[in-house]
mmCIF file of C-alpha atoms in Angstrom:
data_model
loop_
_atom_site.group_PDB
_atom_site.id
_atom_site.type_symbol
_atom_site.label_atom_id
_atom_site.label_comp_id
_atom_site.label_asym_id
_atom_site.label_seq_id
_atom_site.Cartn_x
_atom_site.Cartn_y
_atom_site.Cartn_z
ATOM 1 C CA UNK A 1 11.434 -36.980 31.984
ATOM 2 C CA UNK A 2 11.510 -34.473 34.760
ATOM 3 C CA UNK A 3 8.776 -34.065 37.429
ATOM 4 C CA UNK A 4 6.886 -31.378 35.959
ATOM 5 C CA UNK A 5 6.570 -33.105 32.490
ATOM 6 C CA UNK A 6 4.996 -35.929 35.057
ATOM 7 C CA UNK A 7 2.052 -33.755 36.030
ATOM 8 C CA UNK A 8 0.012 -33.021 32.912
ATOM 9 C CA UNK A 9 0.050 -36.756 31.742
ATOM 10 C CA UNK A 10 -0.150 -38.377 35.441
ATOM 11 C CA UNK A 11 -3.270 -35.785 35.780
ATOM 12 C CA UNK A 12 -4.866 -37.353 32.391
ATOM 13 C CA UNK A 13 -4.647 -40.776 33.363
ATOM 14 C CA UNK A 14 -6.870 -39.673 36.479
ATOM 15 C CA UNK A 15 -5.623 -42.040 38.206
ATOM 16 C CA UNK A 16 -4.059 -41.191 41.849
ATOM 17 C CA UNK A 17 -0.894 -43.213 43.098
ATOM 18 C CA UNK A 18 0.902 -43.478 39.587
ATOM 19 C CA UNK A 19 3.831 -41.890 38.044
ATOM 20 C CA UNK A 20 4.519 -41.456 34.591
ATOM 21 C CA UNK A 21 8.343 -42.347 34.126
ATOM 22 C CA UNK A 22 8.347 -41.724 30.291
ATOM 23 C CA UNK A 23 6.281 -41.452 27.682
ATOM 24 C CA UNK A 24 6.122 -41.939 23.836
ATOM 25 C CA UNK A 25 4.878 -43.037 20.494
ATOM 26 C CA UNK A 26 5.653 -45.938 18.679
ATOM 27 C CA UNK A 27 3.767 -47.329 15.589
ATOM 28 C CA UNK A 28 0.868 -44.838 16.464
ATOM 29 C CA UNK A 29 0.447 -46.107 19.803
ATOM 30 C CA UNK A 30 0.856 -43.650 22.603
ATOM 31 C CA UNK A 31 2.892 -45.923 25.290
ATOM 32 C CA UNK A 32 3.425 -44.754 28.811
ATOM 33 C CA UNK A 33 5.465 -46.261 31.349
ATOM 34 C CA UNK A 34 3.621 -45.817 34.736
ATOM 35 C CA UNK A 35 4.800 -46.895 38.121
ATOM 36 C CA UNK A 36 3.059 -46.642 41.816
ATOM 37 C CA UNK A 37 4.573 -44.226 43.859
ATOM 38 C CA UNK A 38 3.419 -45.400 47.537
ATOM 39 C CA UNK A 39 6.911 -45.954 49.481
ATOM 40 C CA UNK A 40 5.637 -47.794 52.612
ATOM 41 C CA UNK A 41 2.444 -49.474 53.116
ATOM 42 C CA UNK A 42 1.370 -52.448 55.523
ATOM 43 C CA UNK A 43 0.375 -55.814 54.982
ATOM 44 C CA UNK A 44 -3.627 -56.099 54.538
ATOM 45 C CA UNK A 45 -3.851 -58.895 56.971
ATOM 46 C CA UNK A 46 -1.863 -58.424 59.959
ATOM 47 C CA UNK A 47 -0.684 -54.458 59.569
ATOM 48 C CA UNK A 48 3.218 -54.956 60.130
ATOM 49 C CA UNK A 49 5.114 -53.075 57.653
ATOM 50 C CA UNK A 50 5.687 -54.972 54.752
ATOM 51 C CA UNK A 51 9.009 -54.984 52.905
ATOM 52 C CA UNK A 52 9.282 -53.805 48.991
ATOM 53 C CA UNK A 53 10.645 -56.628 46.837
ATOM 54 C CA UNK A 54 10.791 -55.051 43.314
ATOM 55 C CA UNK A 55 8.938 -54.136 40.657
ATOM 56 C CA UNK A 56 6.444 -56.640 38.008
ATOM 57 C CA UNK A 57 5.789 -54.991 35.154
ATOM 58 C CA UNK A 58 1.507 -55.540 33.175
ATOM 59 C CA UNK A 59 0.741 -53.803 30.009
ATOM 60 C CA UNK A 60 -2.867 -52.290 30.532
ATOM 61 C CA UNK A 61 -4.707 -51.066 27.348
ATOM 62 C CA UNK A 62 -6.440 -47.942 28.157
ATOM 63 C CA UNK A 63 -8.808 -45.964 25.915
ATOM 64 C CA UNK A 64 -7.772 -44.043 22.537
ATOM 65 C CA UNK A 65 -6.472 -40.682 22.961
ATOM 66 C CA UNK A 66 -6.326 -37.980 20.402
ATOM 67 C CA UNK A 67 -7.291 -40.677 18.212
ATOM 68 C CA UNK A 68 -4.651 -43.139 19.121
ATOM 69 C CA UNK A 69 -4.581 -46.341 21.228
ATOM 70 C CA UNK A 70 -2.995 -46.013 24.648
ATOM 71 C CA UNK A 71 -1.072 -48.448 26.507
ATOM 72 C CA UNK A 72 0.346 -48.793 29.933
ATOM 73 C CA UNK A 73 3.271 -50.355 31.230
ATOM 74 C CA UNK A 74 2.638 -50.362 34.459
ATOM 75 C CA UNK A 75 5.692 -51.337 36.999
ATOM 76 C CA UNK A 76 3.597 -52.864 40.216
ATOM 77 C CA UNK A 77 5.464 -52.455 42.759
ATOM 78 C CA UNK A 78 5.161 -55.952 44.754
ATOM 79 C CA UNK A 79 5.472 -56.215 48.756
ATOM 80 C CA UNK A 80 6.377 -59.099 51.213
ATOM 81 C CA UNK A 81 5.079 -59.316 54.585
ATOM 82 C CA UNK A 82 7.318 -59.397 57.573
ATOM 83 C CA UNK A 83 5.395 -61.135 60.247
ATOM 84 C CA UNK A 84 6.489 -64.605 59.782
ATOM 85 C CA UNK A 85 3.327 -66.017 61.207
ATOM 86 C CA UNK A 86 1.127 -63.707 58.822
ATOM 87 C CA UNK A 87 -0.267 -66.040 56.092
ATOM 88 C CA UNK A 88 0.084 -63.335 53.677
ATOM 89 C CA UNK A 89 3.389 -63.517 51.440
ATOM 90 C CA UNK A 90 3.415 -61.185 48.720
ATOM 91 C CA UNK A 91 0.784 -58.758 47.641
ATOM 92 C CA UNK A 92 0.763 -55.677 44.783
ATOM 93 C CA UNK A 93 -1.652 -52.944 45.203
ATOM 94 C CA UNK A 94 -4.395 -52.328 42.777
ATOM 95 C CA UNK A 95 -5.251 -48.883 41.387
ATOM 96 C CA UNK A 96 -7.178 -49.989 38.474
ATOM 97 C CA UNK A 97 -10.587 -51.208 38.642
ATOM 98 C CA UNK A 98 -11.224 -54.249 35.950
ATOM 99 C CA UNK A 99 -13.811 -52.741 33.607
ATOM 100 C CA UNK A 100 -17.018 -54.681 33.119
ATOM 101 C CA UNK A 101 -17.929 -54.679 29.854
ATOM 102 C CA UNK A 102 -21.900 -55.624 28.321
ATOM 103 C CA UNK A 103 -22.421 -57.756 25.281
#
């Protein structure tokens, strides 16, 4: 999928920092795979630089669109600290909010 067939779907999701890598339907589900884009970052703790370490992927169901249910598979990228003396080890950022939801 090139960059500008990224756009219009990245700009639907609303949400800023992801990347839609591909997209498609499958047994009337719309599924997108979705990825963070950030390239550097530092840890939340101490604020060295922390080092990528790949990629964990989560399925996130999302609301319908155009009738259909969306899902997510989001690739979060996960990062390692590089202070040895930090107490934080790994970390993955969080774009998405957990819903609340009323009974």
């Amino acid at each position: 999928m090139s960059v500008e067939a990224t756009v219009l779907p990245a700009a639907m999701l609303g949400i800023s920092g992801l990347v839609v890598l591909a997209a498609g339907e499958y047994g009337g589900e719309l599924e997108l795979l979705v990825e963070t884009s950030e390239s550097v970052t530092g840890c939340p703790r101490c604020g060295v630089v922390a080092v990528a370490r790949g990629r964990r992927e989560h399925l996130v169901r999302d609301i319908p669109s155009a009738g259909r249910p969306v899902l997510l598979v989001w690739r979060k990228r996960l990062w390692r600290c590089a202070e040895p003396a930090c107490p934080q080890r790994t970390r993955s950022v969080h774009l998405i909010k957990r819903r609340q939801y009323v009974r």
